[in-house]
Tab-separated table of C-alpha atoms in Angstrom:
chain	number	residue	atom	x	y	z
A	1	UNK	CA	-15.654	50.949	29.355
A	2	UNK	CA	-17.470	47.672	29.017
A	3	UNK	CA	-17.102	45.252	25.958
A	4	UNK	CA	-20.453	44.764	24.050
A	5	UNK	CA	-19.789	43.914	20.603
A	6	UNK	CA	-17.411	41.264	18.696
A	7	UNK	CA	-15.404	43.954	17.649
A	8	UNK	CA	-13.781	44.673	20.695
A	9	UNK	CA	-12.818	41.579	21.684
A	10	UNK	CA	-9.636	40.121	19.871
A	11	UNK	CA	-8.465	36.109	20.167
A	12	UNK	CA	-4.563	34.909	21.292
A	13	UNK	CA	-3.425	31.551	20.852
A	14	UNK	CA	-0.971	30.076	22.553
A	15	UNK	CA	0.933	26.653	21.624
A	16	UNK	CA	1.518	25.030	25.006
A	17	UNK	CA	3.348	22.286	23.747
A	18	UNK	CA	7.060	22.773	24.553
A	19	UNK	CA	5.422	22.490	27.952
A	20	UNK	CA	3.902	18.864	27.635
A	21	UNK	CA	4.830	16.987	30.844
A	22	UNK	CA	4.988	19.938	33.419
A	23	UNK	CA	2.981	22.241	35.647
A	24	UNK	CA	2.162	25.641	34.338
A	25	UNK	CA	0.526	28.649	35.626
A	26	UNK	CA	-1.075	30.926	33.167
A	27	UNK	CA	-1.169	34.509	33.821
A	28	UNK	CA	-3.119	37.570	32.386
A	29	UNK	CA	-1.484	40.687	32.620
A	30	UNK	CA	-3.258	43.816	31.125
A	31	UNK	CA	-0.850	47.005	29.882
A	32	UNK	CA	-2.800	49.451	28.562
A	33	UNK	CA	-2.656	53.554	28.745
A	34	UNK	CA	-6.479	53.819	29.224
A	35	UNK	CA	-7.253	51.806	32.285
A	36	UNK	CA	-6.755	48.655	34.132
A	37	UNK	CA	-9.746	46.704	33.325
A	38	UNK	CA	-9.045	43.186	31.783
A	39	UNK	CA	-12.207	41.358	30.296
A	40	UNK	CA	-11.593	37.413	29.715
A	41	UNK	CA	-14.017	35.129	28.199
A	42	UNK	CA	-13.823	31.587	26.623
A	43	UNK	CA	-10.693	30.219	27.789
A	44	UNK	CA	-10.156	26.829	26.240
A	45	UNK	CA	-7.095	24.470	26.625
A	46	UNK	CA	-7.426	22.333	23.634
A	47	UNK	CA	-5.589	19.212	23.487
A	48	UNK	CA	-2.875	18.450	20.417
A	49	UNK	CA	-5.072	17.628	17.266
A	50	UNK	CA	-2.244	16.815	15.221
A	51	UNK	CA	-2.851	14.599	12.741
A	52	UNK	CA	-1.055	10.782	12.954
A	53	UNK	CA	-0.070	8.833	9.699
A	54	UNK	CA	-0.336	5.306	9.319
A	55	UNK	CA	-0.978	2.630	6.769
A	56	UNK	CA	-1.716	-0.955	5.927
A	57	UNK	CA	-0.482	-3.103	3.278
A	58	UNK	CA	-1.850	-6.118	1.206
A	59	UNK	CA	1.523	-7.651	1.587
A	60	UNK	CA	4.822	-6.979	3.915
A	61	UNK	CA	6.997	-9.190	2.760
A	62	UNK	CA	7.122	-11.315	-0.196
A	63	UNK	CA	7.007	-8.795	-2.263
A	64	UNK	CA	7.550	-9.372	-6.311
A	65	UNK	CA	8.561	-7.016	-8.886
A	66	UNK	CA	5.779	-6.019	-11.319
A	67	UNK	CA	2.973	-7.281	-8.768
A	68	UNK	CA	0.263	-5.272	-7.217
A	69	UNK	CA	0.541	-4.585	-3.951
A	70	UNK	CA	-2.335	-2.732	-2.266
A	71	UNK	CA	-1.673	0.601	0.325
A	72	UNK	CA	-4.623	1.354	2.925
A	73	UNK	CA	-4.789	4.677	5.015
A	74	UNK	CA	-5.351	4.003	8.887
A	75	UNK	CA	-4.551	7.448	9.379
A	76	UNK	CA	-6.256	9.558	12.194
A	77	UNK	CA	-7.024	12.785	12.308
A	78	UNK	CA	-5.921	14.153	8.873
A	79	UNK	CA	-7.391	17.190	6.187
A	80	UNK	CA	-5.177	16.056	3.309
A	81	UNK	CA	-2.875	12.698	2.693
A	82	UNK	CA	0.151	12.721	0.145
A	83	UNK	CA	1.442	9.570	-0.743
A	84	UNK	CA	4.995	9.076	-2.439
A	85	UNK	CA	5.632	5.082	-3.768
A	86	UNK	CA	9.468	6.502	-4.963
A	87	UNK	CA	10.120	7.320	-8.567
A	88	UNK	CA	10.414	3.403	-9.717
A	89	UNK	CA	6.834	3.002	-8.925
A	90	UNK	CA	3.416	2.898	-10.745
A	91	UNK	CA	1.680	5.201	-9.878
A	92	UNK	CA	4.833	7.418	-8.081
A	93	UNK	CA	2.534	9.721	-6.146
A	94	UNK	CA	-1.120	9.008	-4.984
A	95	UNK	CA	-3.432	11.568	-2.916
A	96	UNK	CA	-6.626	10.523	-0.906
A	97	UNK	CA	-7.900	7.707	1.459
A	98	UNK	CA	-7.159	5.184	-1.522
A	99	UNK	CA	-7.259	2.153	-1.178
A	100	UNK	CA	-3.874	2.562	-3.825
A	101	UNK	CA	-2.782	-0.218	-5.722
A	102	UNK	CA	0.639	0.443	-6.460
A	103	UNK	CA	3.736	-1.799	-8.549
A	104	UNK	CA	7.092	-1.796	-7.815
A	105	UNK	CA	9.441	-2.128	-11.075
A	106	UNK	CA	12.606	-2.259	-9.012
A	107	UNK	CA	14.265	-4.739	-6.561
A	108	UNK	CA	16.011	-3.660	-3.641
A	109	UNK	CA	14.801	-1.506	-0.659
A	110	UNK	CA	11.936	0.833	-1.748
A	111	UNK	CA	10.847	3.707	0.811
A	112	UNK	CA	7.199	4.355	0.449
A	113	UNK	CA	5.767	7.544	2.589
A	114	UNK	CA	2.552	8.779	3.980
A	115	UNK	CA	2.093	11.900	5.132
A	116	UNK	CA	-0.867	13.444	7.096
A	117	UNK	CA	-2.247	17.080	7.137
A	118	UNK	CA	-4.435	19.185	8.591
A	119	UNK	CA	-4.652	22.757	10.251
A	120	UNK	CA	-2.315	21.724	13.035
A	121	UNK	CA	0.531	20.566	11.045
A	122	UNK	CA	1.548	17.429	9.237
A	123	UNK	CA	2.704	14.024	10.130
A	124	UNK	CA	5.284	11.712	7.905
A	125	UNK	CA	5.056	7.655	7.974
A	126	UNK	CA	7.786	5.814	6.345
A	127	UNK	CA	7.901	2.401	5.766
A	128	UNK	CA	10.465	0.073	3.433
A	129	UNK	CA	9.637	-2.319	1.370
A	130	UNK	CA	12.182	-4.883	-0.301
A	131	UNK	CA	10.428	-6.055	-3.697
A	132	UNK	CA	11.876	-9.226	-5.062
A	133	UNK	CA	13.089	-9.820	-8.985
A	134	UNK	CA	10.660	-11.470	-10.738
A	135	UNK	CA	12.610	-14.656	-12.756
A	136	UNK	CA	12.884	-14.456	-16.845
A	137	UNK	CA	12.867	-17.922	-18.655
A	138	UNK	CA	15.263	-17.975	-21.452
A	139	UNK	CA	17.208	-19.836	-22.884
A	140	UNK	CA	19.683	-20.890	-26.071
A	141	UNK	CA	20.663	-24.728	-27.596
A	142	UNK	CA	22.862	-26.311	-29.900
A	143	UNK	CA	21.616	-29.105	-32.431
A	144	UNK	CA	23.781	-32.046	-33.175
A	145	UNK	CA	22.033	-34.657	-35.349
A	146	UNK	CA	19.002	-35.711	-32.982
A	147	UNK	CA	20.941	-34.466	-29.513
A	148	UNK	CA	20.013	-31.247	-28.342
A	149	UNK	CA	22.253	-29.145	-26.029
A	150	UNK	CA	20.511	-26.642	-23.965
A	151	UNK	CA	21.643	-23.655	-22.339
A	152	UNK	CA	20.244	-21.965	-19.528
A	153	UNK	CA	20.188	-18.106	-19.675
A	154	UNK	CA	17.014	-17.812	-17.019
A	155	UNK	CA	17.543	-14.581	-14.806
A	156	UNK	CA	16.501	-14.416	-10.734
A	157	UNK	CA	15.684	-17.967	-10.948
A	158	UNK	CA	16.241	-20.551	-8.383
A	159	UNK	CA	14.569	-23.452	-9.675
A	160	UNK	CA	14.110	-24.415	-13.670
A	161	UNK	CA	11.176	-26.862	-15.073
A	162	UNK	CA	12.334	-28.139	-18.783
A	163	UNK	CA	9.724	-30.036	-20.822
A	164	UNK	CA	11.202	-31.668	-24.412
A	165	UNK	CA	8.137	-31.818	-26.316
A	166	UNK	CA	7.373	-35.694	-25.883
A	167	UNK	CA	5.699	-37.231	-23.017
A	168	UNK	CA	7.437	-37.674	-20.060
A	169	UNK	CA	10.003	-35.828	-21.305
A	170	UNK	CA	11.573	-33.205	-18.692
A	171	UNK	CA	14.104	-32.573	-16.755
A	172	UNK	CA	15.156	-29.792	-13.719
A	173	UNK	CA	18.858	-30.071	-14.411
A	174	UNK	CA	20.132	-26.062	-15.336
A	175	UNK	CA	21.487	-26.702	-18.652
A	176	UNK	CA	20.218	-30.410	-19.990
A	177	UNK	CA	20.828	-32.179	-23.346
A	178	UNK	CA	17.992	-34.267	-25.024
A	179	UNK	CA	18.112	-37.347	-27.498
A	180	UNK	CA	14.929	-37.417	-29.761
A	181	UNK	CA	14.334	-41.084	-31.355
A	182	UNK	CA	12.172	-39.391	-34.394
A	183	UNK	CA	12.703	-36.884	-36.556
A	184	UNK	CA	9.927	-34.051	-36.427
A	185	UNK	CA	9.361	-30.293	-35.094
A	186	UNK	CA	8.857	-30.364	-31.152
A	187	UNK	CA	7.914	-27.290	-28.984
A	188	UNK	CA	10.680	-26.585	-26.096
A	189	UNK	CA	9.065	-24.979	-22.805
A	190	UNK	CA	11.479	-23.574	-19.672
A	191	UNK	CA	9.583	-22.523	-16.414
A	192	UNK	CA	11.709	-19.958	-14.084
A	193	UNK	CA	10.588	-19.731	-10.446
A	194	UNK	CA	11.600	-18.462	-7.497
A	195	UNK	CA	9.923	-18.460	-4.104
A	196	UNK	CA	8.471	-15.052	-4.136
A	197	UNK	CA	7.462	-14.392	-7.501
A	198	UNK	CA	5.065	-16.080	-10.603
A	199	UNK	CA	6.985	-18.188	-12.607
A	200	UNK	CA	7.746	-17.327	-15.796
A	201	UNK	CA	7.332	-19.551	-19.093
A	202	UNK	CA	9.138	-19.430	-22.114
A	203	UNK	CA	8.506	-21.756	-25.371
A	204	UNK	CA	10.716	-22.286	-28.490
A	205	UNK	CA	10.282	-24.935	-31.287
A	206	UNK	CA	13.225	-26.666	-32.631
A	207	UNK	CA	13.047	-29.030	-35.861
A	208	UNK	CA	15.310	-32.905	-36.110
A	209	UNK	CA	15.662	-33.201	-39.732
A	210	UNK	CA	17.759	-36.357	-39.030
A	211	UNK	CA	18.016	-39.390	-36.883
A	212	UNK	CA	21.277	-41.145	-36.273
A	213	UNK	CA	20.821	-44.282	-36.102
């Protein structure tokens, strides 16, 4: 008997891996009931093709709620790529090379996770990011005849910015009060920063019917 067509030739595969790191002898044995001829033809040791997940970010610390941050592949190797942001994310889920410009709407430590296919297997790469709260200008006041009591009621603010409506008029004390000389309508502004985030600007207009004198 003698082999001359495709169809009598069948192909094994063997995963060598648990073997990484040692000396191996492979041996072909034939068992057969109808001779003990044993035909062997392209032998190949192929080397792991696995496929390796990685990624870049735009930013990796810094991080503010509600702000794009930008997810690059540097994957190797890969068929498919499955991205998962974590449920409090826009988008959630991504698939593809990307670039993916994703926002976080939550503070606090935020898993994000690439993983890597192909016809070898798959490949997971985790990485944590801790968005920061973005700060919310607010606040409340209290008239008494021309004096103005204010209240601060900012949120994930370290640092406050008033402006009174008349020049030179401002302050960065948390909850200031304000003595107006005329009587007139004047347009309150509150900036609330912090060091990771845009500040945020809020604007109310208050009206001094009366002046005491």
């Amino acid at each position: 008997y003698n082999p001359n067509s495709g169809s009598d030739w069948r192909t094994e595969t063997i995963d060598l891996t648990p073997y990484i790191g040692n000396d191996i002898i492979v041996r072909f044995v034939n068992v057969t009931g109808y001779g003990n001829n044993l035909y062997l033809d392209n032998i190949r040791l192929l080397p792991d093709s696995g496929p390796i997940a990685q990624f870049t970010t735009s930013q990796t610390s810094d991080i503010c709620v509600g702000e794009p941050v930008t997810f690059t592949n540097t994957s190797s190797n890969f068929e498919e790529l499955q991205w998962n942001f974590g449920i409090f994310s826009n988008p959630s889920t991504a698939t593809g090379e990307g670039p993916h410009e994703v926002i976080f709407n939550l503070a606090g430590n935020q898993p994000v996770t690439l993983t890597a296919s192909n016809s070898f297997g798959s490949n997971n790469y985790t990485e944590t990011f801790s968005p920061n709260a973005a700060p919310v200008a607010n606040f409340e006041f209290t008239i008494d005849g021309n004096t103005i009591n204010f209240e601060n009621t900012a949120l994930n603010a370290t640092s406050l910015s008033w402006d009174f409506g008349e020049i030179g008029a401002i302050s960065n004390d948390p909850n200031p009060s304000y003595t107006y000389d005329e009587f007139g309508t004047y347009t309150i502004q509150l900036i609330a920063s912090n060091q990771y985030c845009t500040p945020d600007t809020i604007e109310q207009t208050i009206n001094i019917v009366s002046v005491k004198e």
